[in-house]
mmCIF file of C-alpha atoms in Angstrom:
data_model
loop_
_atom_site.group_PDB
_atom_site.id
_atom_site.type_symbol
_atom_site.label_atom_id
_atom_site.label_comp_id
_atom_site.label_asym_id
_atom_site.label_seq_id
_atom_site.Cartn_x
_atom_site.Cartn_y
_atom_site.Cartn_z
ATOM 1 C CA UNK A 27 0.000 0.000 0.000
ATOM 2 C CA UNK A 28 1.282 3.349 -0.974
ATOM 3 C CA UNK A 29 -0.074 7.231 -1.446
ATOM 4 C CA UNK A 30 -3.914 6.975 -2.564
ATOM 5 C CA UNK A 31 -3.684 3.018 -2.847
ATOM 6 C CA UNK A 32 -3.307 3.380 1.536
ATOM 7 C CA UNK A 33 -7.213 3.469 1.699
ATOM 8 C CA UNK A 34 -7.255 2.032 5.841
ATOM 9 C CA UNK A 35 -10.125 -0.683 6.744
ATOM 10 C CA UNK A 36 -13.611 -0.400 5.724
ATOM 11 C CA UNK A 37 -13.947 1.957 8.745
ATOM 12 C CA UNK A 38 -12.278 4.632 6.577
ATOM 13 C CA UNK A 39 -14.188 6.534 3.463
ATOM 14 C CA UNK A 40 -10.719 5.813 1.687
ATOM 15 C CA UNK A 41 -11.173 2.052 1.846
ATOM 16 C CA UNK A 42 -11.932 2.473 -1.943
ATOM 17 C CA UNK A 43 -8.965 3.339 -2.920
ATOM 18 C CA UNK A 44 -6.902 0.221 -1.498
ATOM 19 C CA UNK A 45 -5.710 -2.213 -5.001
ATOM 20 C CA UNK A 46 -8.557 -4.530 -5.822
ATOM 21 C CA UNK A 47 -8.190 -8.063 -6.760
ATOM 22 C CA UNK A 48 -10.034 -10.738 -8.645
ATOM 23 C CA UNK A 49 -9.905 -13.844 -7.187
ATOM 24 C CA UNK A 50 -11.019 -16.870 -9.463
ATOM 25 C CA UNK A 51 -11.527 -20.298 -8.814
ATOM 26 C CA UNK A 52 -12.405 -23.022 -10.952
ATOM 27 C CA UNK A 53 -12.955 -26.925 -10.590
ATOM 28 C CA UNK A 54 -10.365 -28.705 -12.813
ATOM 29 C CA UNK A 55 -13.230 -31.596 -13.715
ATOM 30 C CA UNK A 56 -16.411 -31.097 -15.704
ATOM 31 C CA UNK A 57 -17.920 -32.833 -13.050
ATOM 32 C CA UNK A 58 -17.445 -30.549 -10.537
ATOM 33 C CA UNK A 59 -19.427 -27.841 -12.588
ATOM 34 C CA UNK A 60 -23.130 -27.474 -11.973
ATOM 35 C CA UNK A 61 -24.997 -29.224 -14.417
ATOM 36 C CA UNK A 62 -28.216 -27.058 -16.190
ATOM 37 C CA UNK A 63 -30.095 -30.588 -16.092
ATOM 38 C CA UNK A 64 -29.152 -31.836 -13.028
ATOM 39 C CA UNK A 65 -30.582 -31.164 -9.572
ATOM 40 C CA UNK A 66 -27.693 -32.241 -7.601
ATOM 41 C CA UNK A 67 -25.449 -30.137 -5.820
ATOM 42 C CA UNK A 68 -21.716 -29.494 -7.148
ATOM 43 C CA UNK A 69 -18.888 -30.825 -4.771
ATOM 44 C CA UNK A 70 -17.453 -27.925 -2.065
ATOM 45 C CA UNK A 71 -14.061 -27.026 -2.491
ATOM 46 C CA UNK A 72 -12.312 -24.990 0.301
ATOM 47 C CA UNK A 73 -9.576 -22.083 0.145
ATOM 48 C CA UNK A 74 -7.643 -20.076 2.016
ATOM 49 C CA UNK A 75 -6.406 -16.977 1.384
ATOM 50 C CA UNK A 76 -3.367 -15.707 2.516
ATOM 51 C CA UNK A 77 -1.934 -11.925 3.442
ATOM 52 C CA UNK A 78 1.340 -11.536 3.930
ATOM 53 C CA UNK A 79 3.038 -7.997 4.658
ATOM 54 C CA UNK A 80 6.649 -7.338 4.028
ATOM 55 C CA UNK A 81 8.735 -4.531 6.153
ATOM 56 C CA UNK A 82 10.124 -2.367 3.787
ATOM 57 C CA UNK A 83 12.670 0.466 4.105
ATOM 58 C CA UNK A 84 9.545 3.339 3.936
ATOM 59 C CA UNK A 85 7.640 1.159 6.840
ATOM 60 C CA UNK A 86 7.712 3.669 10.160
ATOM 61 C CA UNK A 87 6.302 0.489 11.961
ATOM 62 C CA UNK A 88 7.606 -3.024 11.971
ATOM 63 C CA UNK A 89 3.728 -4.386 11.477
ATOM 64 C CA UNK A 90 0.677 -2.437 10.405
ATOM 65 C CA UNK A 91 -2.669 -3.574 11.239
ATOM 66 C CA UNK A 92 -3.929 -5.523 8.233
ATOM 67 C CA UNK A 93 -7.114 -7.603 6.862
ATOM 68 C CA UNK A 94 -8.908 -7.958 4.164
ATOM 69 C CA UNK A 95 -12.366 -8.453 2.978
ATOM 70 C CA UNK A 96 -13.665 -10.281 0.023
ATOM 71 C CA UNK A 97 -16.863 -9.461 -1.772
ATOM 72 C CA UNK A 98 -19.025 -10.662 -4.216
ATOM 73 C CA UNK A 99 -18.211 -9.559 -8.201
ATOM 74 C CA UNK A 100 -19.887 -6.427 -8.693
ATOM 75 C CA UNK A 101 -21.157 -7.555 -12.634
ATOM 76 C CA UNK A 102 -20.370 -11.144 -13.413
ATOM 77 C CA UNK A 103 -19.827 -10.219 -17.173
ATOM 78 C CA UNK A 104 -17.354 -7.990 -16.528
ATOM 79 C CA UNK A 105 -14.841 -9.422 -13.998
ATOM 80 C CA UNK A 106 -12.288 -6.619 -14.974
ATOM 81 C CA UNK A 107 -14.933 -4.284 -12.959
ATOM 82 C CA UNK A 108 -13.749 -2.601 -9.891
ATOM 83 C CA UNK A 109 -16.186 -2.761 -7.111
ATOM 84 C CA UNK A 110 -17.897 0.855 -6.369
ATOM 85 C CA UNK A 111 -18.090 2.600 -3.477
ATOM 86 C CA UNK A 112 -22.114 2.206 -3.319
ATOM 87 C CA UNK A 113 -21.946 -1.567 -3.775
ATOM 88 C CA UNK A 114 -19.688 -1.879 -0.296
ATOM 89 C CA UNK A 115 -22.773 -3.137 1.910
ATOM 90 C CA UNK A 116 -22.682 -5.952 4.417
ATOM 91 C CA UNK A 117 -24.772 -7.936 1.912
ATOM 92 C CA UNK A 118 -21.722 -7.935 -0.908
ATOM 93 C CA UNK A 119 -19.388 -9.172 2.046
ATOM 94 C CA UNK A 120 -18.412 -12.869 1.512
ATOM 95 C CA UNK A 121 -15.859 -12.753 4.496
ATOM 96 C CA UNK A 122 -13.468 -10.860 5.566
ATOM 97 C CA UNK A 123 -10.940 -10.874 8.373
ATOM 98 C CA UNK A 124 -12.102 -11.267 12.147
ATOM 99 C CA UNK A 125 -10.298 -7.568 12.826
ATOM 100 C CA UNK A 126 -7.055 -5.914 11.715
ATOM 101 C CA UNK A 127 -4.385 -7.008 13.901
ATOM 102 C CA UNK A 128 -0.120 -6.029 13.604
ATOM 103 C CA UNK A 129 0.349 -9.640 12.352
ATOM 104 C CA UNK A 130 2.854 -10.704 9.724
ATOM 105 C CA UNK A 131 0.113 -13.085 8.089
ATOM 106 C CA UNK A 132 -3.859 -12.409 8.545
ATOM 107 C CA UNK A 133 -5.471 -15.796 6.271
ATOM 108 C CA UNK A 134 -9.599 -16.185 5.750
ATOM 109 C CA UNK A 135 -11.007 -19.584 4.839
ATOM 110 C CA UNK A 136 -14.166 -20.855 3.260
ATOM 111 C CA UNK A 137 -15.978 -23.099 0.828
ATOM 112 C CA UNK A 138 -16.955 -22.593 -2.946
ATOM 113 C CA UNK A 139 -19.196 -24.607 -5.270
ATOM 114 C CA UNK A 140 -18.285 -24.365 -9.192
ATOM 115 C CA UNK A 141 -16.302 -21.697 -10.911
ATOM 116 C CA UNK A 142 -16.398 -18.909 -8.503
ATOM 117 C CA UNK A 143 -15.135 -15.052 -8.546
ATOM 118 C CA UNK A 144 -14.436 -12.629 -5.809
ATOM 119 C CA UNK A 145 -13.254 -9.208 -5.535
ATOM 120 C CA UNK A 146 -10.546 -9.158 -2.526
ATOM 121 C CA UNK A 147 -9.760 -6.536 -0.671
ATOM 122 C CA UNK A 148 -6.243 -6.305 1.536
ATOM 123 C CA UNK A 149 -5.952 -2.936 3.433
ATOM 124 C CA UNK A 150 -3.994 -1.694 6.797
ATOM 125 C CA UNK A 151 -6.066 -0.331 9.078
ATOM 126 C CA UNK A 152 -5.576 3.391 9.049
ATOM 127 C CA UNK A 153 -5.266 4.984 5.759
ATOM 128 C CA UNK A 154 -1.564 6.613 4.755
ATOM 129 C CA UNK A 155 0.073 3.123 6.002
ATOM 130 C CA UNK A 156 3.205 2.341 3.478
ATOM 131 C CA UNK A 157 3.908 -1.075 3.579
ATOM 132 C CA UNK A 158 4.299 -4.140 1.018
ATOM 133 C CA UNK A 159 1.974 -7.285 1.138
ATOM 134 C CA UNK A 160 1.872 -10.789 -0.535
ATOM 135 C CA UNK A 161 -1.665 -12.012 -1.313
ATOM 136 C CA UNK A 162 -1.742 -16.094 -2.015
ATOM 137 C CA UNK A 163 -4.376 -18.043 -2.504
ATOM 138 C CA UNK A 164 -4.716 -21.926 -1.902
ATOM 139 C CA UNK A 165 -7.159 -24.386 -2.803
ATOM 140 C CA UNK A 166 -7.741 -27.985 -4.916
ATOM 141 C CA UNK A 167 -9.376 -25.914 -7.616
ATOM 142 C CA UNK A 168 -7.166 -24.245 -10.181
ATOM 143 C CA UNK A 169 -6.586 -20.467 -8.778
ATOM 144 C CA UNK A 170 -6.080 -17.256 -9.961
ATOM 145 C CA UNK A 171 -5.435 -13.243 -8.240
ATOM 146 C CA UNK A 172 -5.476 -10.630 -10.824
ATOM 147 C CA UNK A 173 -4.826 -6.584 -9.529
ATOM 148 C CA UNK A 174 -7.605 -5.164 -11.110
ATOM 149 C CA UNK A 175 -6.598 -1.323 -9.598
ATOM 150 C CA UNK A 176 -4.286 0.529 -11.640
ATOM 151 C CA UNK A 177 -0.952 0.770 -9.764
ATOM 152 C CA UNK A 178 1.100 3.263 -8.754
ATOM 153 C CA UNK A 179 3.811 0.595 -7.031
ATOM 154 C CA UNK A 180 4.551 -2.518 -7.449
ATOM 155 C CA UNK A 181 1.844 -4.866 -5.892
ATOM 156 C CA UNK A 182 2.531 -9.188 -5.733
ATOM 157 C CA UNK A 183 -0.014 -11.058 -5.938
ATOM 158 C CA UNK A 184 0.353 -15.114 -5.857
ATOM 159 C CA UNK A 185 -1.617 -17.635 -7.724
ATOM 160 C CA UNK A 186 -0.581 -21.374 -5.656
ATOM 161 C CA UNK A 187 -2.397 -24.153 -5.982
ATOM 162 C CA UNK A 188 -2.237 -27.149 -3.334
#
């Protein structure tokens, strides 16, 4: 996080402004997609989602106070959309973080059913905060984190698969 990208936790009217990501995950059989004819439910596949910061040279503090919250996909045909400002309700929260806590590594879990997108997230907890983060994501499904902000600085994001 860096200059306009160091939007603070959703507390803060700035939260906007932290990078956005697009997280995608999809089965790697057909038969783990949900069939049109068939009323049985798809298999559950579970993730975890990993945020990592890294101390940097700019960092005043040795750990900020990070988390991260991941939210439904604003329009489903356009993935490359950047969630707005009015669509940050409760209801568009899938899950985020339990608090934001000076921890090198803050991780969220869950369960998904077919090919699934979200919109993630990371952010320190007060805006201004310089500091470098890692996001990776894990799961049996094939994986992907795209940065769908326009950057300023560098930003990593992983794509693992376990």
């Amino acid at each position: 996080w860096s200059g306009q990208l160091a939007g603070g936790s959703p507390n803060n009217e700035a939260f906007i402004n932290n990078p956005q990501f697009l997280l995608t995950f999809e089965p790697k059989s057909s038969s783990d997609q949900p069939s049109s004819s068939s009323t049985s439910t798809s298999p559950s596949h579970p993730f975890v989602l990993n945020l990592v910061q890294r101390k940097t040279k700019k960092s005043k503090e040795d750990l900020a106070p990070i988390g991260m919250t991941l939210f439904k996909t604003p329009n489903p045909n356009n993935l490359q959309q950047l969630i707005s400002l009015t669509e940050l309700t409760p209801e568009n929260v899938v899950t985020q973080t339990e608090g934001w806590a000076p921890q090198k590594t803050v991780t969220v879990m869950g369960m998904i059913t077919g090919k699934t997108s979200f919109i993630v997230i990371p952010s320190t907890f007060k805006p201004g905060m310089i500091h470098k983060f890692t996001l990776t994501a894990y799961s049996d499904c094939n994986v992907s984190i795209n940065c769908i902000t326009k950057m300023e600085d560098e930003v990593e994001g992983g794509d693992e698969q376990k």
